[in-house]
Amino acid sequence: ILGIRTNARLFFTYGTDGKLWLNVENTIAAQQPSLPYGSNATAPINGGWPAYCYDSSSIVRQSNGASSLKVTYRSITDTPNRLAFEFQDAFNGYQQDSFAIDDVQDQDLVGQEVTQTLIVDGIPTYDQAERIAAFALNKSIDGNQFVSFLTTVKALGQQVGQIIAITYAKEGWVNKLFRILKLSPQQNYRLVQVTAQAHDDNWYSDTNGQFAPPYGVPGQPGSVSRSPFPLVGTSPRADGDFDWN
């Protein structure tokens, strides 16, 4: 994960011209503002165009007539609800500092704290640390939904990292967005297995990870200034001083 301005990641793919492309993982509007090559989308979704809109007509059925689409989830131990890492604070002479973030609701739900060290580079401030950590935590928990299905040459031209839409009545999905993780074509591209992860544009917002005081991130102060909390009481004496006992 790169500590760039927005909560995004970079990935390499090969373009339709055979050249190596550097793309930014971001919202569908920022990443795919125009109709991608080979897409069957007829209208944008959240301001962007999916690489393909899959439904029952484009998802291959198995020999027994059942859909080839499978929905899976990572185990609890593979889904961290607490992330921690170290960074060099630019506002403190680039001294080594640490940051941690928790999803308390998920910890209560699963009954345990699952901690993981986040591998990041280029984080200079607490502000970026908040946003990058919140992005990774959201993707770990809310993004813990994966699909795998077979399709035909309809996947031709699609690339790892692109966002697709899936309509699947069994799960109640209508153009639900997923990000392609893997494309496995079979002989002569007659069949292609697509593996993708749930996608949410909100993870990439610059306000993601910003917490209102006085709570904020565990161990970190809120980002908005306020009056200092009183040591004891709030009522001054007649002489203008305070009672501290």
Short mmCIF file of C-alpha atoms in Angstrom, two decimals:
data_model
loop_
_atom_site.label_atom_id
_atom_site.label_comp_id
_atom_site.label_asym_id
_atom_site.label_seq_id
_atom_site.Cartn_x
_atom_site.Cartn_y
_atom_site.Cartn_z
CA ILE A 1 0.00 0.00 0.00
CA LEU A 2 1.43 3.34 -0.99
CA GLY A 3 0.96 6.44 1.14
CA ILE A 4 -0.27 8.68 -1.67
CA ARG A 5 -2.80 11.49 -1.33
CA THR A 6 -5.92 9.39 -1.70
CA ASN A 7 -6.69 6.01 -0.17
CA ALA A 8 -5.63 4.08 -3.24
CA ARG A 9 -3.18 1.47 -4.44
CA LEU A 10 -1.24 1.08 -7.65
CA PHE A 11 -1.22 -2.03 -9.80
CA PHE A 12 0.42 -3.04 -13.06
CA THR A 13 -1.47 -4.53 -16.01
CA TYR A 14 -0.93 -4.99 -19.71
CA GLY A 15 -3.02 -2.71 -21.91
CA THR A 16 -4.77 -3.58 -25.15
CA ASP A 17 -1.67 -2.29 -26.95
CA GLY A 18 0.51 -4.88 -25.21
CA LYS A 19 2.33 -2.28 -23.12
CA LEU A 20 2.69 -2.34 -19.35
CA TRP A 21 0.26 0.08 -17.69
CA LEU A 22 0.37 1.55 -14.19
CA ASN A 23 -3.16 1.99 -12.87
CA VAL A 24 -4.57 3.43 -9.66
CA GLU A 25 -7.02 1.43 -7.57
CA ASN A 26 -9.70 3.97 -6.71
CA THR A 27 -13.41 4.67 -6.95
CA ILE A 28 -15.11 3.47 -10.12
CA ALA A 29 -15.62 7.10 -11.19
CA ALA A 30 -11.91 7.94 -10.84
CA GLN A 31 -10.62 4.65 -12.18
CA GLN A 32 -13.06 3.98 -15.02
CA PRO A 33 -14.56 7.33 -16.06
CA SER A 34 -15.18 6.12 -19.63
CA LEU A 35 -16.54 2.90 -21.09
CA PRO A 36 -13.76 0.24 -20.91
CA TYR A 37 -12.86 -1.90 -23.88
CA GLY A 38 -15.35 -4.77 -24.34
CA SER A 39 -17.83 -3.53 -21.73
CA ASN A 40 -21.55 -4.16 -22.22
CA ALA A 41 -22.59 -1.46 -19.72
CA THR A 42 -25.37 0.82 -20.94
CA ALA A 43 -25.22 3.34 -18.10
CA PRO A 44 -22.62 4.48 -15.55
CA ILE A 45 -22.71 3.33 -11.92
CA ASN A 46 -21.65 5.85 -9.25
CA GLY A 47 -20.22 8.03 -11.99
CA GLY A 48 -18.06 5.30 -13.55
CA TRP A 49 -18.39 2.49 -16.08
CA PRO A 50 -17.99 -1.16 -15.05
CA ALA A 51 -15.69 -3.31 -17.18
CA TYR A 52 -18.63 -5.69 -17.67
CA CYS A 53 -22.11 -6.23 -16.23
CA TYR A 54 -22.51 -9.93 -15.45
CA ASP A 55 -25.85 -11.67 -14.93
CA SER A 56 -27.36 -15.13 -15.38
CA SER A 57 -26.92 -14.89 -19.15
CA SER A 58 -23.16 -14.32 -18.96
CA ILE A 59 -22.30 -16.66 -16.07
CA VAL A 60 -21.76 -20.25 -17.23
CA ARG A 61 -23.88 -23.00 -15.70
CA GLN A 62 -22.43 -26.31 -14.56
CA SER A 63 -23.39 -29.65 -16.08
CA ASN A 64 -26.11 -30.11 -13.44
CA GLY A 65 -27.68 -26.77 -14.33
CA ALA A 66 -26.44 -24.93 -11.24
CA SER A 67 -24.70 -21.59 -11.55
CA SER A 68 -20.90 -21.68 -11.48
CA LEU A 69 -20.85 -18.58 -9.27
CA LYS A 70 -19.57 -19.25 -5.76
CA VAL A 71 -19.47 -16.79 -2.88
CA THR A 72 -16.71 -17.26 -0.30
CA TYR A 73 -15.38 -15.48 2.77
CA ARG A 74 -12.05 -15.50 4.55
CA SER A 75 -11.87 -17.09 7.99
CA ILE A 76 -11.92 -14.94 11.13
CA THR A 77 -8.19 -15.42 11.68
CA ASP A 78 -7.50 -14.12 8.17
CA THR A 79 -9.71 -11.05 8.64
CA PRO A 80 -7.91 -8.60 10.96
CA ASN A 81 -10.03 -6.16 12.96
CA ARG A 82 -7.03 -4.32 14.39
CA LEU A 83 -4.19 -2.91 12.29
CA ALA A 84 -0.97 -1.41 13.55
CA PHE A 85 2.17 -0.07 11.91
CA GLU A 86 5.07 2.32 12.36
CA PHE A 87 5.85 5.44 10.34
CA GLN A 88 8.12 8.47 10.38
CA ASP A 89 6.25 11.56 11.60
CA ALA A 90 7.07 14.56 9.38
CA PHE A 91 5.79 16.95 12.07
CA ASN A 92 8.20 15.54 14.65
CA GLY A 93 11.48 15.53 12.79
CA TYR A 94 10.63 12.25 11.06
CA GLN A 95 10.94 10.39 14.33
CA GLN A 96 9.69 6.81 14.42
CA ASP A 97 6.10 6.69 15.63
CA SER A 98 3.32 4.11 15.74
CA PHE A 99 -0.34 3.99 14.85
CA ALA A 100 -3.15 1.50 15.52
CA ILE A 101 -6.81 1.31 14.57
CA ASP A 102 -9.58 -1.02 15.74
CA ASP A 103 -13.00 -2.07 14.50
CA VAL A 104 -14.66 -2.51 17.88
CA GLN A 105 -17.96 -3.69 16.42
CA ASP A 106 -16.27 -6.54 14.56
CA GLN A 107 -14.27 -7.44 17.67
CA ASP A 108 -17.51 -7.71 19.64
CA LEU A 109 -19.13 -9.70 16.84
CA VAL A 110 -16.41 -12.34 16.49
CA GLY A 111 -15.46 -12.29 20.16
CA GLN A 112 -11.76 -11.69 19.66
CA GLU A 113 -9.17 -9.19 18.53
CA VAL A 114 -7.39 -10.19 15.33
CA THR A 115 -4.27 -8.06 14.99
CA GLN A 116 -2.12 -7.65 11.92
CA THR A 117 0.86 -5.46 11.13
CA LEU A 118 0.15 -3.36 8.05
CA ILE A 119 3.07 -3.14 5.64
CA VAL A 120 3.15 0.45 4.37
CA ASP A 121 5.72 2.91 3.03
CA GLY A 122 5.73 6.66 2.62
CA ILE A 123 3.32 7.59 5.45
CA PRO A 124 4.49 11.01 6.76
CA THR A 125 1.60 12.17 9.00
CA TYR A 126 -1.14 10.93 11.33
CA ASP A 127 -3.74 12.18 8.83
CA GLN A 128 -2.51 9.83 6.13
CA ALA A 129 -2.00 7.08 8.67
CA GLU A 130 -5.67 7.37 9.67
CA ARG A 131 -6.94 7.25 6.10
CA ILE A 132 -4.69 4.44 4.88
CA ALA A 133 -5.34 2.32 7.97
CA ALA A 134 -9.10 2.89 7.76
CA PHE A 135 -9.04 1.93 4.08
CA ALA A 136 -7.19 -1.30 4.79
CA LEU A 137 -9.44 -2.14 7.74
CA ASN A 138 -12.62 -1.50 5.75
CA LYS A 139 -11.37 -3.61 2.88
CA SER A 140 -10.46 -6.40 5.28
CA ILE A 141 -13.85 -6.52 7.03
CA ASP A 142 -16.48 -5.03 4.70
CA GLY A 143 -14.61 -6.38 1.70
CA ASN A 144 -14.55 -9.91 3.05
CA GLN A 145 -16.73 -11.24 0.25
CA PHE A 146 -15.31 -12.97 -2.80
CA VAL A 147 -16.89 -14.43 -5.91
CA SER A 148 -15.61 -16.95 -8.42
CA PHE A 149 -17.46 -17.88 -11.59
CA LEU A 150 -16.99 -19.12 -15.12
CA THR A 151 -17.78 -17.04 -18.15
CA THR A 152 -16.95 -17.16 -21.84
CA VAL A 153 -15.07 -14.86 -24.19
CA LYS A 154 -17.16 -12.08 -22.64
CA ALA A 155 -14.18 -11.63 -20.27
CA LEU A 156 -11.89 -10.82 -23.20
CA GLY A 157 -10.20 -7.47 -22.64
CA GLN A 158 -10.87 -7.33 -18.91
CA GLN A 159 -7.90 -6.85 -16.59
CA VAL A 160 -6.98 -7.54 -13.01
CA GLY A 161 -7.90 -4.50 -10.91
CA GLN A 162 -10.88 -3.45 -13.01
CA ILE A 163 -14.32 -3.11 -11.45
CA ILE A 164 -17.23 -5.23 -12.70
CA ALA A 165 -20.91 -5.33 -11.77
CA ILE A 166 -22.81 -8.53 -10.94
CA THR A 167 -26.57 -9.04 -10.88
CA TYR A 168 -27.38 -12.29 -9.06
CA ALA A 169 -30.91 -12.93 -7.81
CA LYS A 170 -29.91 -15.66 -5.34
CA GLU A 171 -27.88 -13.13 -3.32
CA GLY A 172 -30.19 -10.20 -4.07
CA TRP A 173 -27.50 -8.34 -6.01
CA VAL A 174 -28.35 -5.75 -8.62
CA ASN A 175 -25.20 -4.37 -10.24
CA LYS A 176 -23.15 -5.02 -7.11
CA LEU A 177 -19.56 -3.90 -7.68
CA PHE A 178 -16.57 -6.23 -7.45
CA ARG A 179 -12.89 -5.75 -8.23
CA ILE A 180 -11.22 -8.41 -10.38
CA LEU A 181 -8.43 -10.23 -8.54
CA LYS A 182 -7.66 -13.01 -10.99
CA LEU A 183 -8.49 -14.10 -14.54
CA SER A 184 -7.84 -17.75 -15.44
CA PRO A 185 -8.56 -18.44 -19.13
CA GLN A 186 -8.86 -22.02 -20.32
CA GLN A 187 -7.79 -23.37 -23.70
CA ASN A 188 -8.51 -21.01 -26.59
CA TYR A 189 -10.24 -18.63 -24.17
CA ARG A 190 -13.46 -20.66 -24.50
CA LEU A 191 -14.00 -20.39 -20.73
CA VAL A 192 -12.55 -17.95 -18.22
CA GLN A 193 -12.69 -18.19 -14.44
CA VAL A 194 -13.11 -14.79 -12.83
CA THR A 195 -12.21 -14.21 -9.17
CA ALA A 196 -13.23 -10.87 -7.66
CA GLN A 197 -13.61 -9.06 -4.33
CA ALA A 198 -16.43 -6.81 -3.12
CA HIS A 199 -15.81 -3.11 -3.80
CA ASP A 200 -17.11 0.03 -2.07
CA ASP A 201 -16.36 3.57 -3.28
CA ASN A 202 -16.55 4.93 0.28
CA TRP A 203 -13.24 3.26 1.18
CA TYR A 204 -11.38 5.60 -1.17
CA SER A 205 -12.81 8.90 0.10
CA ASP A 206 -10.36 11.42 1.53
CA THR A 207 -12.65 11.68 4.57
CA ASN A 208 -12.34 7.95 5.22
CA GLY A 209 -10.60 7.46 8.55
CA GLN A 210 -11.35 10.95 9.87
CA PHE A 211 -12.84 10.71 13.36
CA ALA A 212 -14.66 13.35 15.37
CA PRO A 213 -13.22 14.32 18.78
CA PRO A 214 -12.99 13.51 21.58
CA TYR A 215 -12.92 9.86 20.53
CA GLY A 216 -10.84 9.46 17.36
CA VAL A 217 -8.55 6.54 16.77
CA PRO A 218 -7.61 4.55 19.88
CA GLY A 219 -4.50 6.15 21.30
CA GLN A 220 -4.73 9.19 19.03
CA PRO A 221 -6.35 12.60 19.69
CA GLY A 222 -9.15 14.00 17.57
CA SER A 223 -8.17 16.24 14.68
CA VAL A 224 -10.35 19.24 15.65
CA SER A 225 -9.19 21.71 18.31
CA ARG A 226 -11.21 22.12 21.50
CA SER A 227 -10.91 23.66 24.96
CA PRO A 228 -8.81 21.58 27.37
CA PHE A 229 -10.69 19.33 29.75
CA PRO A 230 -10.76 20.67 33.37
CA LEU A 231 -8.65 18.87 35.95
CA VAL A 232 -11.34 19.02 38.64
CA GLY A 233 -14.71 20.77 38.43
CA THR A 234 -15.67 23.79 36.36
CA SER A 235 -16.71 26.43 38.91
CA PRO A 236 -14.17 29.12 39.90
CA ARG A 237 -13.99 30.59 43.40
CA ALA A 238 -14.95 34.18 44.11
CA ASP A 239 -11.31 35.23 43.83
CA GLY A 240 -11.14 33.83 40.28
CA ASP A 241 -9.05 30.79 41.18
CA PHE A 242 -10.24 27.16 41.05
CA ASP A 243 -10.70 24.54 43.70
CA TRP A 244 -8.43 21.64 42.77
CA ASN A 245 -9.42 19.22 45.51
#
